[in-house]
Coordinates of N, CA and C and ligand atoms in Angstrom, one line a residue:
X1 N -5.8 -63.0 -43.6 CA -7.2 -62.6 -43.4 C -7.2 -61.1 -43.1
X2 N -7.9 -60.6 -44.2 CA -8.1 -58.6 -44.1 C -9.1 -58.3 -43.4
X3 N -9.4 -57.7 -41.7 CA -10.7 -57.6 -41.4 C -10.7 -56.6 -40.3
X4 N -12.2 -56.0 -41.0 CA -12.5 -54.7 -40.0 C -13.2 -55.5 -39.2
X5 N -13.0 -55.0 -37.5 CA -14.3 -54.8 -36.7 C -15.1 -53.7 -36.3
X6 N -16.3 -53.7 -36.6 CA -17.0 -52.5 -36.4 C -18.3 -52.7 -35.1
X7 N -18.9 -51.6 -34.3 CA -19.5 -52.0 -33.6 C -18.9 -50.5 -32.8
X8 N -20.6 -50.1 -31.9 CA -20.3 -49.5 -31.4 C -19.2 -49.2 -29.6
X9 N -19.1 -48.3 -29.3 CA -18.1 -48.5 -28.3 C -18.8 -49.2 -27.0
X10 N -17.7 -50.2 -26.3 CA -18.8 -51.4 -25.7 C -19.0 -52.3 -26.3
X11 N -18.9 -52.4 -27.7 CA -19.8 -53.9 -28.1 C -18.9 -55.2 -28.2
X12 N -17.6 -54.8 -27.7 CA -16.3 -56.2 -27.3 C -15.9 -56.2 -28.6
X13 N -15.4 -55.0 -29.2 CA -14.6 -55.3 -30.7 C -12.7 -55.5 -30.0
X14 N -12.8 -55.0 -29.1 CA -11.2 -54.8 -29.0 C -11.1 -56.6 -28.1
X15 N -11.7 -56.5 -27.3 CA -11.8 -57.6 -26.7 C -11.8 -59.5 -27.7
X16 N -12.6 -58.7 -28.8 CA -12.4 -60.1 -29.6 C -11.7 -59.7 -30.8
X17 N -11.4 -58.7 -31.0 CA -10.0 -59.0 -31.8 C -9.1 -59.1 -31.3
X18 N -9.0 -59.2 -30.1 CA -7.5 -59.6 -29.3 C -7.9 -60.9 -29.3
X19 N -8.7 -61.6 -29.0 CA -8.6 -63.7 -29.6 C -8.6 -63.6 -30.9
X20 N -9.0 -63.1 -31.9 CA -8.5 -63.6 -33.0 C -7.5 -63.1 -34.0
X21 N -6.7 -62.3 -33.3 CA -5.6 -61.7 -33.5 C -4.6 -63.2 -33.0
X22 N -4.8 -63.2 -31.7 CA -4.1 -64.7 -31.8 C -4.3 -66.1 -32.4
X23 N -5.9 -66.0 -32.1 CA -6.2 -67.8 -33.2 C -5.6 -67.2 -34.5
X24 N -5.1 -66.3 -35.2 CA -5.1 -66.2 -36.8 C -3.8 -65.4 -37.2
X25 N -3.2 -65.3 -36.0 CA -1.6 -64.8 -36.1 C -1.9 -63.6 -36.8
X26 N -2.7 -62.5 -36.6 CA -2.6 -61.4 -37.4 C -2.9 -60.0 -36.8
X27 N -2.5 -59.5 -36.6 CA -2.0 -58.1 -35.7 C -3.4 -57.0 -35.2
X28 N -3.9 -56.7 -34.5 CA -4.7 -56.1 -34.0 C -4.5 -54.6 -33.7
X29 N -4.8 -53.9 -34.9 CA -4.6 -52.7 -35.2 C -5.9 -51.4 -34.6
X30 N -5.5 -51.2 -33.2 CA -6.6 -50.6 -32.5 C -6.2 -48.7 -33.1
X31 N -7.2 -48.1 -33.5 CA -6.5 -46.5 -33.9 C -6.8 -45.8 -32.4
X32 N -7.9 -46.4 -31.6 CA -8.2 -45.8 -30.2 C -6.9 -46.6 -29.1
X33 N -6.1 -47.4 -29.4 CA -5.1 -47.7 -28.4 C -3.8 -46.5 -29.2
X34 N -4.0 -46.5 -29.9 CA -2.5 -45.9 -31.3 C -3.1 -44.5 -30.1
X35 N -4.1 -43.4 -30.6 CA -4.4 -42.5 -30.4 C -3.7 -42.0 -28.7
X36 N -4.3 -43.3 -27.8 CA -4.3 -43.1 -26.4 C -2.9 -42.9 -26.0
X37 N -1.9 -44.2 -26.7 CA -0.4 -44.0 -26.7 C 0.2 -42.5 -27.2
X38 N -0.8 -41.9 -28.0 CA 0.5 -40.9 -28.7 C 0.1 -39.6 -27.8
X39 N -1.3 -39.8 -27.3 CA -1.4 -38.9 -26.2 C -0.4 -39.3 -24.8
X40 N -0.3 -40.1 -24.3 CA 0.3 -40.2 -23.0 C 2.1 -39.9 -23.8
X41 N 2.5 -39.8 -24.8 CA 3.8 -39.5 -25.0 C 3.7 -38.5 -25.5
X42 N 2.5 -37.8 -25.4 CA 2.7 -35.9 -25.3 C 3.2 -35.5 -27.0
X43 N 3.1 -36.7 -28.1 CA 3.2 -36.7 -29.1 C 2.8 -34.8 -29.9
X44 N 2.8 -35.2 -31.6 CA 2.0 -33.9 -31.5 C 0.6 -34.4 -32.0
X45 N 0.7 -35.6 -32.2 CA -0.5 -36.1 -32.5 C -0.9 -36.2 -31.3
X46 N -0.9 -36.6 -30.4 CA -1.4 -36.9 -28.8 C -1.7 -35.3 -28.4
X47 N -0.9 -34.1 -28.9 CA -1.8 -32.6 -28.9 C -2.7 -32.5 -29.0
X48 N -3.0 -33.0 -30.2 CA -4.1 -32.9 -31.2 C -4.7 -33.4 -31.1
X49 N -5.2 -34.5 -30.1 CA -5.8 -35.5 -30.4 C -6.7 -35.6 -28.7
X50 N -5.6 -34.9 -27.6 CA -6.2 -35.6 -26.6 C -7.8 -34.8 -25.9
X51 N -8.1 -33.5 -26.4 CA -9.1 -32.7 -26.0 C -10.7 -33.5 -26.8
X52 N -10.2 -33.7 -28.2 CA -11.4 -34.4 -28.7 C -11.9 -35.6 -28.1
X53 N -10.5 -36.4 -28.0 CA -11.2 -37.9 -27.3 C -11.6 -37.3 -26.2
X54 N -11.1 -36.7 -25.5 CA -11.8 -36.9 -24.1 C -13.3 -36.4 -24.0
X55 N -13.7 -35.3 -25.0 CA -15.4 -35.1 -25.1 C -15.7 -36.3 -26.6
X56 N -15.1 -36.9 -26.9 CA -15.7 -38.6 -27.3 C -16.0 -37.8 -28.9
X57 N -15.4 -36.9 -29.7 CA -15.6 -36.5 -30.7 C -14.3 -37.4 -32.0
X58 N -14.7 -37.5 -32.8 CA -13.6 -37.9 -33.6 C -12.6 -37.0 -34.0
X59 N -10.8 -37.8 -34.2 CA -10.3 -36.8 -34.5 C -10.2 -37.0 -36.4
X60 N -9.7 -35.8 -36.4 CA -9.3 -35.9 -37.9 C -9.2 -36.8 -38.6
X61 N -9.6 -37.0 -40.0 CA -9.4 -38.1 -40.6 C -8.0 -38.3 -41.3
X62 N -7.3 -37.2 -41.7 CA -6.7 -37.5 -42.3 C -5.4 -37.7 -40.8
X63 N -5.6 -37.6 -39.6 CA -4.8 -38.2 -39.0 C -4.5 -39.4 -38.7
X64 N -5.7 -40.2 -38.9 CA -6.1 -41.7 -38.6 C -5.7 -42.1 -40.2
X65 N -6.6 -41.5 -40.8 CA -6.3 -42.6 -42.1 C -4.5 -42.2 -42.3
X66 N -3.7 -41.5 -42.0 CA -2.1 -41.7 -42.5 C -1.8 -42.6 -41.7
X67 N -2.6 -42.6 -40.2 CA -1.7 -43.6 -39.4 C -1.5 -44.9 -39.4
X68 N -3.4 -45.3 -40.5 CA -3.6 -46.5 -40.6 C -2.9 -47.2 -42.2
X69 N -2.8 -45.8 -42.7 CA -2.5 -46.2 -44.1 C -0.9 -46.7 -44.2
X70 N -0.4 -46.1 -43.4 CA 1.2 -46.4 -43.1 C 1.5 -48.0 -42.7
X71 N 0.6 -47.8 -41.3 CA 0.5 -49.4 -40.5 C 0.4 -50.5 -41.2
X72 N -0.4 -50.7 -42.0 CA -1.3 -51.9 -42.7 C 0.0 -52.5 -43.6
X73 N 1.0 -51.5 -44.4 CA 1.8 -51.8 -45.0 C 2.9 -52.5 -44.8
X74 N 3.1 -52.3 -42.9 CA 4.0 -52.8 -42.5 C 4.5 -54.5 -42.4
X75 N 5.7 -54.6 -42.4 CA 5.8 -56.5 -42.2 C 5.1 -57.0 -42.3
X76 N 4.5 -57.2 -40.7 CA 3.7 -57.8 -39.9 C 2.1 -58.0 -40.5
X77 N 1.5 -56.9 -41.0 CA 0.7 -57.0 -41.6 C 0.5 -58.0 -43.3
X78 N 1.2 -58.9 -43.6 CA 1.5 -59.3 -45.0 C 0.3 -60.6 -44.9
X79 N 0.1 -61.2 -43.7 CA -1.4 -62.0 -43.9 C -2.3 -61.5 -43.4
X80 N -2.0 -60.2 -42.5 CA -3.3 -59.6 -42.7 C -3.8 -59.3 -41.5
X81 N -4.5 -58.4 -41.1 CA -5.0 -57.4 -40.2 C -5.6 -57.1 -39.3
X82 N -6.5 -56.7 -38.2 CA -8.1 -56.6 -37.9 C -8.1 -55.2 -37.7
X83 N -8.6 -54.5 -38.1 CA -8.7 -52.7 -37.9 C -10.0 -52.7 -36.9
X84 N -9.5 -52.5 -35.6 CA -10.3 -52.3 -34.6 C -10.9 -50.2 -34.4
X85 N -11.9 -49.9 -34.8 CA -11.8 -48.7 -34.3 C -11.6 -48.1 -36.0
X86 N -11.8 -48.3 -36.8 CA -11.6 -47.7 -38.1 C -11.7 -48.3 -39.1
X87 N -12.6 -47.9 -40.3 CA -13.1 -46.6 -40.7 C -14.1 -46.2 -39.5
X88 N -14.4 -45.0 -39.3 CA -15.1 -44.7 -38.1 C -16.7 -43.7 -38.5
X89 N -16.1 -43.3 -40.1 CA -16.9 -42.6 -41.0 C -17.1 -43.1 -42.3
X90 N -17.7 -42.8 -43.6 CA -18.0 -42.6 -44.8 C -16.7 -42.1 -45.6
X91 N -16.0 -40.9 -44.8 CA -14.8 -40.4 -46.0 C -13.7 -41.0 -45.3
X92 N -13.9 -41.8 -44.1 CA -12.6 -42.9 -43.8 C -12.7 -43.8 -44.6
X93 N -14.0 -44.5 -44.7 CA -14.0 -46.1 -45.7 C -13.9 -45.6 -46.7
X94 N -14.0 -44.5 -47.4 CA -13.5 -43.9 -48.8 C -12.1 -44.1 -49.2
X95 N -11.9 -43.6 -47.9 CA -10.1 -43.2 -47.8 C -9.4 -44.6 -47.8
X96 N -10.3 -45.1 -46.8 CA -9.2 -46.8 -46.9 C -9.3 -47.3 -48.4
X97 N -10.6 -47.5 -49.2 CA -11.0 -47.9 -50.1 C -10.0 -47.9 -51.2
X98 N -9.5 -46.2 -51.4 CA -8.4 -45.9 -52.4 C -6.9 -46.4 -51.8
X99 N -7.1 -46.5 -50.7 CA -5.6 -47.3 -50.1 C -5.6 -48.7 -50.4
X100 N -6.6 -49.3 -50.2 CA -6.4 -50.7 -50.8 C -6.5 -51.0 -51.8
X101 N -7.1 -50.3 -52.8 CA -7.2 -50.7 -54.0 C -5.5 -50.0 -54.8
X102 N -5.2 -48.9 -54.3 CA -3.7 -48.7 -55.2 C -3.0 -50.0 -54.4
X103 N -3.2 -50.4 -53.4 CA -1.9 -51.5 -53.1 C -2.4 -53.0 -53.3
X104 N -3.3 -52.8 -53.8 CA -3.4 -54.3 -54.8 C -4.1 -55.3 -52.6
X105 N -5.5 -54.9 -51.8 CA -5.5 -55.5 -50.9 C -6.8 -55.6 -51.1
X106 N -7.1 -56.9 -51.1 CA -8.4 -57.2 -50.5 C -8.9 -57.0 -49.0
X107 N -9.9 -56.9 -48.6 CA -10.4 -57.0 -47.2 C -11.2 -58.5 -47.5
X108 N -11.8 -59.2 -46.4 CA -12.5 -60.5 -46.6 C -13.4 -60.7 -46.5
X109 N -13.2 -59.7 -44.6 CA -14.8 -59.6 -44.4 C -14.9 -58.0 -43.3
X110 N -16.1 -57.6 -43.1 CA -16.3 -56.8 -42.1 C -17.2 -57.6 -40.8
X111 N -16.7 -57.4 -39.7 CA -17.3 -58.0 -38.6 C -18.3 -57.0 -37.7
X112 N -19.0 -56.9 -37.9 CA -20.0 -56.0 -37.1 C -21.2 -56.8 -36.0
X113 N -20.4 -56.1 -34.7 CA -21.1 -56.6 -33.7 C -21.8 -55.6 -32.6
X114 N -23.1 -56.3 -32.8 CA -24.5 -55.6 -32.9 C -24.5 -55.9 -31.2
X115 N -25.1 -54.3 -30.5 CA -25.6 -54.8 -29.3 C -26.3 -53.2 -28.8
X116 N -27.5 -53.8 -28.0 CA -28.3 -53.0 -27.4 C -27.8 -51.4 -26.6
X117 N -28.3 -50.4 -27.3 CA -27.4 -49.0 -26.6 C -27.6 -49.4 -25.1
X118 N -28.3 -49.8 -23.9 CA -28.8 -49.6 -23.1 C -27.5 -50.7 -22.2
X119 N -27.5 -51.6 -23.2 CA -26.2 -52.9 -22.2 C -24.9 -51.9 -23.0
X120 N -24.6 -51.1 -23.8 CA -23.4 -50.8 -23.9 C -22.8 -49.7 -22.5
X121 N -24.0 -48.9 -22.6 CA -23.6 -47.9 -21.4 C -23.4 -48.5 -20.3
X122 N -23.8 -49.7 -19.7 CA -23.9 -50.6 -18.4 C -22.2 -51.0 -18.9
X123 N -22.0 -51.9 -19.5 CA -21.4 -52.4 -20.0 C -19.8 -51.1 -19.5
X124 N -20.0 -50.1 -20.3 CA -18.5 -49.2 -20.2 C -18.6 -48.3 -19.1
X125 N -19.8 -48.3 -18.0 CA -19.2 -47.7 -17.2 C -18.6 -48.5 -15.9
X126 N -19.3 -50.3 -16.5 CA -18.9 -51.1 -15.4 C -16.7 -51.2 -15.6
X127 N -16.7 -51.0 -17.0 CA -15.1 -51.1 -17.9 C -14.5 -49.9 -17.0
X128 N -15.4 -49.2 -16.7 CA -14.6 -47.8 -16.1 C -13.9 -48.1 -14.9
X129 N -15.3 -48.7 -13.8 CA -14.6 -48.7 -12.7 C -13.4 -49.3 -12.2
X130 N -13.5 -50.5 -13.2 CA -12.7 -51.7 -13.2 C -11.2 -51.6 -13.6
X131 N -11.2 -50.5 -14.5 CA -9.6 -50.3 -15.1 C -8.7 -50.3 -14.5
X132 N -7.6 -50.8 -14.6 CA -6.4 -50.8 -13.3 C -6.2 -49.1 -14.1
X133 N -5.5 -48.2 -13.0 CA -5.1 -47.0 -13.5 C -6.3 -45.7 -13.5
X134 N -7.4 -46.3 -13.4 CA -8.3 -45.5 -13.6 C -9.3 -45.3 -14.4
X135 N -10.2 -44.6 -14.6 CA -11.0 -44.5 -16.1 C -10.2 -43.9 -17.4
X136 N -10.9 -44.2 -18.4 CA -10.3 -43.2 -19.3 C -10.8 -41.9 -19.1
X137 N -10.3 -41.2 -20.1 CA -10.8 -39.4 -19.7 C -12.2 -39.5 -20.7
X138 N -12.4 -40.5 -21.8 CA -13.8 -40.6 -22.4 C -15.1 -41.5 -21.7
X139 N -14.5 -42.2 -20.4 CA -15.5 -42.8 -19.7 C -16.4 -41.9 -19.2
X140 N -16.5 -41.1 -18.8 CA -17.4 -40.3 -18.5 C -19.0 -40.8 -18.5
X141 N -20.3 -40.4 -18.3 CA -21.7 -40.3 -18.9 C -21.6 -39.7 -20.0
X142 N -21.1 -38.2 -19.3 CA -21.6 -37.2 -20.7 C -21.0 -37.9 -22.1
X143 N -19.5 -38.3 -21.8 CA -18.7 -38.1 -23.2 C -19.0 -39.9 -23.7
X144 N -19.5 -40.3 -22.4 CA -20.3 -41.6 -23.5 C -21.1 -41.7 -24.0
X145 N -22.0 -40.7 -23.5 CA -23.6 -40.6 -24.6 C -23.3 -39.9 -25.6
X146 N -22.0 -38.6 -25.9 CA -21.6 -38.3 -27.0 C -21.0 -39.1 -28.0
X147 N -20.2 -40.1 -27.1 CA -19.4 -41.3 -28.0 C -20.7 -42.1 -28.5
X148 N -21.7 -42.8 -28.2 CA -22.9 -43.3 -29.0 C -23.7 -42.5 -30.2
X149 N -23.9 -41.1 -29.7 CA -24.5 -40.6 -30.6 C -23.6 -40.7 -32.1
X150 N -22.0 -40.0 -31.6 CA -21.3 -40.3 -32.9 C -21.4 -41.4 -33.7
X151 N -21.3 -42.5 -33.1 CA -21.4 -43.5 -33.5 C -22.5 -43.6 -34.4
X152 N -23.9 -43.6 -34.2 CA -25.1 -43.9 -34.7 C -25.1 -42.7 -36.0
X153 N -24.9 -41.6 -35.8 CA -24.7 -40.8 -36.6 C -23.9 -41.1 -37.7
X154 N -22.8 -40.7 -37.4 CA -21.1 -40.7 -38.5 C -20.8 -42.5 -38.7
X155 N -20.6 -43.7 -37.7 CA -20.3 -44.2 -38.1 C -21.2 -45.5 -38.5
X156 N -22.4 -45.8 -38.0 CA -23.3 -47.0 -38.4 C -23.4 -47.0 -39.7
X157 N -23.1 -45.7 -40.8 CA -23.3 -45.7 -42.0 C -22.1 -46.6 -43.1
X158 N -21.3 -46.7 -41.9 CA -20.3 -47.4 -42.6 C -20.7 -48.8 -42.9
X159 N -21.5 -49.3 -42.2 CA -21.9 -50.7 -42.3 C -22.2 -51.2 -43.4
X160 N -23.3 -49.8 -43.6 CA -24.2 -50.0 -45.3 C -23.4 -49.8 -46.4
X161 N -22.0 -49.5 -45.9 CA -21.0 -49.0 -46.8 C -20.4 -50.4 -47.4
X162 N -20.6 -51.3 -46.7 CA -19.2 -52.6 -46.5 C -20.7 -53.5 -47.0
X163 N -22.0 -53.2 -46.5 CA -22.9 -54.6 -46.6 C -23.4 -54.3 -48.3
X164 N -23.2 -52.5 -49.3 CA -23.3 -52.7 -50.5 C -22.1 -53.7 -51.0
X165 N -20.7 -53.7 -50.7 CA -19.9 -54.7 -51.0 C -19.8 -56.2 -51.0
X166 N -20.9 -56.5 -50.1 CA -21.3 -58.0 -49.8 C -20.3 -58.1 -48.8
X167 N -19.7 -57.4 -47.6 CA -19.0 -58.0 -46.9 C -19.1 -57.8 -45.5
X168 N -20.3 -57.6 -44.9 CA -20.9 -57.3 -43.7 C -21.2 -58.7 -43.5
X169 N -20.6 -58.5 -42.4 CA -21.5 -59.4 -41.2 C -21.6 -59.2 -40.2
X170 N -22.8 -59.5 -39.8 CA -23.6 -58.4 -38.4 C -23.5 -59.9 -37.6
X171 N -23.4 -59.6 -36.1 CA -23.3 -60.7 -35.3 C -23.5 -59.8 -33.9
X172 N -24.2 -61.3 -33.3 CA -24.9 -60.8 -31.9 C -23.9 -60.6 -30.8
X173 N -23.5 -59.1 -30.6 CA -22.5 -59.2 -29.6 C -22.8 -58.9 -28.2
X174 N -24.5 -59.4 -27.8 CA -25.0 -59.5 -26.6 C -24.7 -61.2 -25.8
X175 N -24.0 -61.6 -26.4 CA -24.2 -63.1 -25.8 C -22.8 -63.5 -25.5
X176 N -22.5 -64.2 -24.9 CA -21.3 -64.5 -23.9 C -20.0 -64.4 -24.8
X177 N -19.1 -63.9 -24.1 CA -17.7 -63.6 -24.9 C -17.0 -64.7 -25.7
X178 N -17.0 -65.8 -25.4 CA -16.8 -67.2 -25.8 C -17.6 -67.3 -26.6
X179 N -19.3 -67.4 -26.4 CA -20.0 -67.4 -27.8 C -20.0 -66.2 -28.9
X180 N -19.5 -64.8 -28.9 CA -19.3 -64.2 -29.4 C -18.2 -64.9 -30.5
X181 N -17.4 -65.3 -29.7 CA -15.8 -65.6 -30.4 C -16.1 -66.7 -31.4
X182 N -16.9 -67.7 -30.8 CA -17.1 -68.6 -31.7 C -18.2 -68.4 -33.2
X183 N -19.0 -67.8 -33.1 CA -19.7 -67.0 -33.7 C -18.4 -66.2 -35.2
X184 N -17.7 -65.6 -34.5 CA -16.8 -64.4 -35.8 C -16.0 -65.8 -36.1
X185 N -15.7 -66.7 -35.6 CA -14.5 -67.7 -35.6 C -15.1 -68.9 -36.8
X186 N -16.9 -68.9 -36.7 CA -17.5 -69.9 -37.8 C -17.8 -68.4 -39.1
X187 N -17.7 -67.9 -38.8 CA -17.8 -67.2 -39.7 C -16.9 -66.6 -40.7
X188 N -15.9 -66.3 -39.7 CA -14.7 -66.5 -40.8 C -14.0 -67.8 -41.9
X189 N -14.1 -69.0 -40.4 CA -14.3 -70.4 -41.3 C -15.1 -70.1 -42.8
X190 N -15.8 -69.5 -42.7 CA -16.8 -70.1 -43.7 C -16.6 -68.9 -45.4
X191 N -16.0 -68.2 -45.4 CA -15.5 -67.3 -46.0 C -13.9 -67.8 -47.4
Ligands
ADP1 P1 -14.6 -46.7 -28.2 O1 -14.9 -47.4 -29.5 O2 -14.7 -47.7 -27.1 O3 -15.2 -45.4 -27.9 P2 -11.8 -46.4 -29.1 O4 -10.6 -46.7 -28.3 O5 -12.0 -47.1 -30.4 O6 -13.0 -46.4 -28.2 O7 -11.7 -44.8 -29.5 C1 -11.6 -43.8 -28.5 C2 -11.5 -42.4 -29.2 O8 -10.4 -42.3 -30.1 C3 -12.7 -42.0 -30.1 O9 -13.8 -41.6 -29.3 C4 -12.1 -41.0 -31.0 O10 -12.0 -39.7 -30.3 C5 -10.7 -41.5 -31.2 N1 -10.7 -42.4 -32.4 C6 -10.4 -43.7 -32.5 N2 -10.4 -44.1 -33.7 C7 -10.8 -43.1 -34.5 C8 -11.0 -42.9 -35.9 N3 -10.9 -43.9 -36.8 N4 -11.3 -41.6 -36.3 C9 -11.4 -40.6 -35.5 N5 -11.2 -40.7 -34.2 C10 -10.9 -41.9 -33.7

């Protein structure tokens, strides 16, 4: 099973691709966990990378798309994926698009989970306090209302990008985590 989750920041993409990463034995490929790791190892990608995230701006594409385009290929990836956090724009799902298609990959479906700006911000600043270690450096107000705007801007267009392919599916990710799961879980069933 090939599958993006999309949805804005908040909307429990990492959260439920980590259950169905396990119900479906298939690897949960976050680019915002990748990004945060190569920052804390002082990487040079984690140079480059750590001043944007923290005012909630995207980094480069062609940093993300080599890192995903590499990953996907690996072992583990051979039944298949969940791309948490990516495409995040129009010339990423471009970019993926020419990546799957030279390596002969389908995607199945795209999972997009829909939820109100107003519970997202409640939602990540409640994630903030709560984090063992602390907040992230993009928890912030400011750089979360930046991280929404991007969002609505640069990446909601990706949706219409995946729903001209017939492969959106929008799902309500205002309703309890368990019914969320069950929700992407009949849906994939049905695919
Ligand atoms: P959230 O969706 O909750 O904001 P993520 O962990 O997915 O958090 O991403 C955190 C940050 O990592 C983003 O605000 C951005 O700076 C960077 N990032 C993650 N994925 C991408 C991507 N595909 N393209 C560009 N930047 C990315």
């Amino acid at each position: 099973m090939k599958l993006i989750f999309l949805g804005p920041p908040g909307a429990g993409k990492g959260t439920q691709a980590s259950r169905i990463e396990a119900a479906y034995e298939i690897p949960q490929l976050s680019t915002g966990d990748m990004l945060r790791t190569a920052v804390a190892a002082g990487t040079d990608i984690g140079k480059q990378a750590k001043d944007i995230m923290a005012r909630g701006d995207l980094v480069p594409d062609e940093v993300v798309v080599s890192i995903i385009s590499e990953r996907i290929q690996a072992a583990d990836c051979a039944n298949g994926f969940i791309l948490d956090g990516f495409p995040r724009n129009l010339s990423q799902a471009r970019e993926l698009d020419s990546v799957l298609v030279e390596k002969s990959i389908d995607l199945d479906a795209v999972i997009e989970l829909a939820v109100d700006p107003e519970i997202l911000i409640a939602r990540i600043l409640k994630r903030a306090q709560e984090t063992a270690g602390g907040p992230r450096d993009d928890d912030t107000e400011e750089a979360l209302e930046h991280r929404l705007r991007v969002y609505e801007e640069q990446t909601a267009p990706v949706a219409d990008f995946y729903a001209e392919k017939g492969i959106l599916r929008t799902l309500d990710g205002m309703q309890e985590i368990d019914d969320v799961t069950r929700q992407i879980r009949s849906a994939l069933d049905s695919i």
